[in-house]
């Protein structure tokens, strides 16, 4: 765990991804599963805030970006000073590099 205190920032795109994931989960698997997945994503975001080194570098991402796998999704982020900036939350089957700024 890092001794530094990081701030977590979700871009508008990441917020949109999060909401879409929750809506899709609700429509496909119901409210209980939506709550489970929401808790899973929320816990993963908290862990990243505590230790941004948890994610790994992937060959399909630019060098500054990391990916943290949670459930069926990747949290795509990079560390900017003391901020962990989450750019996207993408399904594991998506072409990750295609959906980055």
JSON list of C-alpha atoms in Angstrom, two decimals:
[
{"chain": "A", "resi": 1, "resn": "UNK", "atom": "CA", "xyz": [0.00, 0.00, 0.00]},
{"chain": "A", "resi": 2, "resn": "UNK", "atom": "CA", "xyz": [1.22, 3.49, -0.80]},
{"chain": "A", "resi": 3, "resn": "UNK", "atom": "CA", "xyz": [1.93, 5.96, 2.00]},
{"chain": "A", "resi": 4, "resn": "UNK", "atom": "CA", "xyz": [0.82, 8.85, -0.20]},
{"chain": "A", "resi": 5, "resn": "UNK", "atom": "CA", "xyz": [-2.77, 10.00, -0.19]},
{"chain": "A", "resi": 6, "resn": "UNK", "atom": "CA", "xyz": [-4.25, 10.02, -3.68]},
{"chain": "A", "resi": 7, "resn": "UNK", "atom": "CA", "xyz": [-7.45, 11.60, -4.94]},
{"chain": "A", "resi": 8, "resn": "UNK", "atom": "CA", "xyz": [-9.65, 9.58, -7.28]},
{"chain": "A", "resi": 9, "resn": "UNK", "atom": "CA", "xyz": [-11.01, 11.40, -10.35]},
{"chain": "A", "resi": 10, "resn": "UNK", "atom": "CA", "xyz": [-13.44, 9.85, -12.83]},
{"chain": "A", "resi": 11, "resn": "UNK", "atom": "CA", "xyz": [-13.70, 11.56, -16.21]},
{"chain": "A", "resi": 12, "resn": "UNK", "atom": "CA", "xyz": [-17.12, 12.19, -17.72]},
{"chain": "A", "resi": 13, "resn": "UNK", "atom": "CA", "xyz": [-16.56, 9.18, -19.97]},
{"chain": "A", "resi": 14, "resn": "UNK", "atom": "CA", "xyz": [-15.73, 6.95, -16.99]},
{"chain": "A", "resi": 15, "resn": "UNK", "atom": "CA", "xyz": [-18.85, 8.16, -15.16]},
{"chain": "A", "resi": 16, "resn": "UNK", "atom": "CA", "xyz": [-20.93, 7.43, -18.26]},
{"chain": "A", "resi": 17, "resn": "UNK", "atom": "CA", "xyz": [-19.36, 3.97, -18.52]},
{"chain": "A", "resi": 18, "resn": "UNK", "atom": "CA", "xyz": [-20.14, 3.28, -14.86]},
{"chain": "A", "resi": 19, "resn": "UNK", "atom": "CA", "xyz": [-23.79, 4.29, -15.22]},
{"chain": "A", "resi": 20, "resn": "UNK", "atom": "CA", "xyz": [-24.18, 2.29, -18.43]},
{"chain": "A", "resi": 21, "resn": "UNK", "atom": "CA", "xyz": [-22.69, -0.80, -16.76]},
{"chain": "A", "resi": 22, "resn": "UNK", "atom": "CA", "xyz": [-25.09, -0.50, -13.83]},
{"chain": "A", "resi": 23, "resn": "UNK", "atom": "CA", "xyz": [-28.10, 0.03, -16.10]},
{"chain": "A", "resi": 24, "resn": "UNK", "atom": "CA", "xyz": [-27.15, -2.92, -18.30]},
{"chain": "A", "resi": 25, "resn": "UNK", "atom": "CA", "xyz": [-26.60, -5.13, -15.25]},
{"chain": "A", "resi": 26, "resn": "UNK", "atom": "CA", "xyz": [-30.01, -4.12, -13.86]},
{"chain": "A", "resi": 27, "resn": "UNK", "atom": "CA", "xyz": [-31.76, -4.85, -17.16]},
{"chain": "A", "resi": 28, "resn": "UNK", "atom": "CA", "xyz": [-30.01, -8.18, -17.73]},
{"chain": "A", "resi": 29, "resn": "UNK", "atom": "CA", "xyz": [-29.65, -9.65, -14.24]},
{"chain": "A", "resi": 30, "resn": "UNK", "atom": "CA", "xyz": [-31.80, -7.62, -11.87]},
{"chain": "A", "resi": 31, "resn": "UNK", "atom": "CA", "xyz": [-31.43, -5.29, -8.91]},
{"chain": "A", "resi": 32, "resn": "UNK", "atom": "CA", "xyz": [-29.56, -7.64, -6.58]},
{"chain": "A", "resi": 33, "resn": "UNK", "atom": "CA", "xyz": [-26.83, -8.34, -9.15]},
{"chain": "A", "resi": 34, "resn": "UNK", "atom": "CA", "xyz": [-26.64, -4.64, -9.96]},
{"chain": "A", "resi": 35, "resn": "UNK", "atom": "CA", "xyz": [-25.94, -3.92, -6.28]},
{"chain": "A", "resi": 36, "resn": "UNK", "atom": "CA", "xyz": [-23.30, -6.66, -6.17]},
{"chain": "A", "resi": 37, "resn": "UNK", "atom": "CA", "xyz": [-21.51, -5.31, -9.25]},
{"chain": "A", "resi": 38, "resn": "UNK", "atom": "CA", "xyz": [-21.77, -1.71, -8.03]},
{"chain": "A", "resi": 39, "resn": "UNK", "atom": "CA", "xyz": [-20.13, -2.75, -4.75]},
{"chain": "A", "resi": 40, "resn": "UNK", "atom": "CA", "xyz": [-17.42, -4.62, -6.68]},
{"chain": "A", "resi": 41, "resn": "UNK", "atom": "CA", "xyz": [-16.60, -1.61, -8.87]},
{"chain": "A", "resi": 42, "resn": "UNK", "atom": "CA", "xyz": [-16.74, 0.79, -5.93]},
{"chain": "A", "resi": 43, "resn": "UNK", "atom": "CA", "xyz": [-14.36, -1.38, -3.89]},
{"chain": "A", "resi": 44, "resn": "UNK", "atom": "CA", "xyz": [-11.94, -1.59, -6.83]},
{"chain": "A", "resi": 45, "resn": "UNK", "atom": "CA", "xyz": [-11.95, 2.20, -7.21]},
{"chain": "A", "resi": 46, "resn": "UNK", "atom": "CA", "xyz": [-11.22, 2.55, -3.49]},
{"chain": "A", "resi": 47, "resn": "UNK", "atom": "CA", "xyz": [-8.33, 0.11, -3.76]},
{"chain": "A", "resi": 48, "resn": "UNK", "atom": "CA", "xyz": [-6.86, 2.07, -6.68]},
{"chain": "A", "resi": 49, "resn": "UNK", "atom": "CA", "xyz": [-7.07, 5.26, -4.66]},
{"chain": "A", "resi": 50, "resn": "UNK", "atom": "CA", "xyz": [-5.14, 3.57, -1.85]},
{"chain": "A", "resi": 51, "resn": "UNK", "atom": "CA", "xyz": [-2.55, 1.97, -4.14]},
{"chain": "A", "resi": 52, "resn": "UNK", "atom": "CA", "xyz": [-2.43, 3.07, -7.79]},
{"chain": "A", "resi": 53, "resn": "UNK", "atom": "CA", "xyz": [0.28, 0.48, -8.50]},
{"chain": "A", "resi": 54, "resn": "UNK", "atom": "CA", "xyz": [-2.35, -2.28, -8.46]},
{"chain": "A", "resi": 55, "resn": "UNK", "atom": "CA", "xyz": [-3.06, -1.88, -12.15]},
{"chain": "A", "resi": 56, "resn": "UNK", "atom": "CA", "xyz": [-0.75, -3.21, -14.79]},
{"chain": "A", "resi": 57, "resn": "UNK", "atom": "CA", "xyz": [0.60, -1.86, -18.01]},
{"chain": "A", "resi": 58, "resn": "UNK", "atom": "CA", "xyz": [-0.86, -3.49, -21.11]},
{"chain": "A", "resi": 59, "resn": "UNK", "atom": "CA", "xyz": [0.72, -3.50, -24.55]},
{"chain": "A", "resi": 60, "resn": "UNK", "atom": "CA", "xyz": [-2.44, -2.09, -26.17]},
{"chain": "A", "resi": 61, "resn": "UNK", "atom": "CA", "xyz": [-2.40, 0.99, -23.91]},
{"chain": "A", "resi": 62, "resn": "UNK", "atom": "CA", "xyz": [-0.17, 4.07, -24.11]},
{"chain": "A", "resi": 63, "resn": "UNK", "atom": "CA", "xyz": [2.80, 3.81, -21.69]},
{"chain": "A", "resi": 64, "resn": "UNK", "atom": "CA", "xyz": [1.37, 6.15, -19.01]},
{"chain": "A", "resi": 65, "resn": "UNK", "atom": "CA", "xyz": [-1.88, 4.20, -18.71]},
{"chain": "A", "resi": 66, "resn": "UNK", "atom": "CA", "xyz": [-2.62, 1.23, -16.48]},
{"chain": "A", "resi": 67, "resn": "UNK", "atom": "CA", "xyz": [-5.50, -1.23, -16.39]},
{"chain": "A", "resi": 68, "resn": "UNK", "atom": "CA", "xyz": [-7.05, -2.77, -13.30]},
{"chain": "A", "resi": 69, "resn": "UNK", "atom": "CA", "xyz": [-9.24, -5.80, -14.00]},
{"chain": "A", "resi": 70, "resn": "UNK", "atom": "CA", "xyz": [-12.39, -6.11, -11.93]},
{"chain": "A", "resi": 71, "resn": "UNK", "atom": "CA", "xyz": [-15.27, -8.44, -12.73]},
{"chain": "A", "resi": 72, "resn": "UNK", "atom": "CA", "xyz": [-15.70, -8.31, -16.50]},
{"chain": "A", "resi": 73, "resn": "UNK", "atom": "CA", "xyz": [-14.26, -4.81, -16.86]},
{"chain": "A", "resi": 74, "resn": "UNK", "atom": "CA", "xyz": [-11.01, -2.89, -16.90]},
{"chain": "A", "resi": 75, "resn": "UNK", "atom": "CA", "xyz": [-10.57, 0.38, -15.07]},
{"chain": "A", "resi": 76, "resn": "UNK", "atom": "CA", "xyz": [-8.30, 2.34, -17.42]},
{"chain": "A", "resi": 77, "resn": "UNK", "atom": "CA", "xyz": [-6.39, 5.04, -15.58]},
{"chain": "A", "resi": 78, "resn": "UNK", "atom": "CA", "xyz": [-3.17, 6.91, -15.12]},
{"chain": "A", "resi": 79, "resn": "UNK", "atom": "CA", "xyz": [-1.57, 8.65, -12.18]},
{"chain": "A", "resi": 80, "resn": "UNK", "atom": "CA", "xyz": [-1.20, 12.41, -12.53]},
{"chain": "A", "resi": 81, "resn": "UNK", "atom": "CA", "xyz": [0.66, 13.75, -9.52]},
{"chain": "A", "resi": 82, "resn": "UNK", "atom": "CA", "xyz": [-1.47, 12.75, -6.53]},
{"chain": "A", "resi": 83, "resn": "UNK", "atom": "CA", "xyz": [-4.54, 12.05, -8.64]},
{"chain": "A", "resi": 84, "resn": "UNK", "atom": "CA", "xyz": [-5.63, 8.68, -9.96]},
{"chain": "A", "resi": 85, "resn": "UNK", "atom": "CA", "xyz": [-7.56, 9.66, -13.09]},
{"chain": "A", "resi": 86, "resn": "UNK", "atom": "CA", "xyz": [-9.90, 6.95, -14.37]},
{"chain": "A", "resi": 87, "resn": "UNK", "atom": "CA", "xyz": [-10.52, 7.59, -18.06]},
{"chain": "A", "resi": 88, "resn": "UNK", "atom": "CA", "xyz": [-12.75, 4.66, -18.93]},
{"chain": "A", "resi": 89, "resn": "UNK", "atom": "CA", "xyz": [-14.37, 1.53, -17.50]},
{"chain": "A", "resi": 90, "resn": "UNK", "atom": "CA", "xyz": [-14.41, -0.90, -20.41]},
{"chain": "A", "resi": 91, "resn": "UNK", "atom": "CA", "xyz": [-15.60, -4.46, -20.89]},
{"chain": "A", "resi": 92, "resn": "UNK", "atom": "CA", "xyz": [-12.76, -6.96, -21.13]},
{"chain": "A", "resi": 93, "resn": "UNK", "atom": "CA", "xyz": [-13.74, -7.90, -24.69]},
{"chain": "A", "resi": 94, "resn": "UNK", "atom": "CA", "xyz": [-13.44, -4.35, -26.01]},
{"chain": "A", "resi": 95, "resn": "UNK", "atom": "CA", "xyz": [-10.45, -2.99, -27.90]},
{"chain": "A", "resi": 96, "resn": "UNK", "atom": "CA", "xyz": [-9.10, -0.89, -25.05]},
{"chain": "A", "resi": 97, "resn": "UNK", "atom": "CA", "xyz": [-6.85, 1.45, -27.03]},
{"chain": "A", "resi": 98, "resn": "UNK", "atom": "CA", "xyz": [-9.67, 2.38, -29.38]},
{"chain": "A", "resi": 99, "resn": "UNK", "atom": "CA", "xyz": [-11.67, 3.97, -26.56]},
{"chain": "A", "resi": 100, "resn": "UNK", "atom": "CA", "xyz": [-9.02, 6.24, -25.03]},
{"chain": "A", "resi": 101, "resn": "UNK", "atom": "CA", "xyz": [-8.56, 9.97, -25.60]}
]
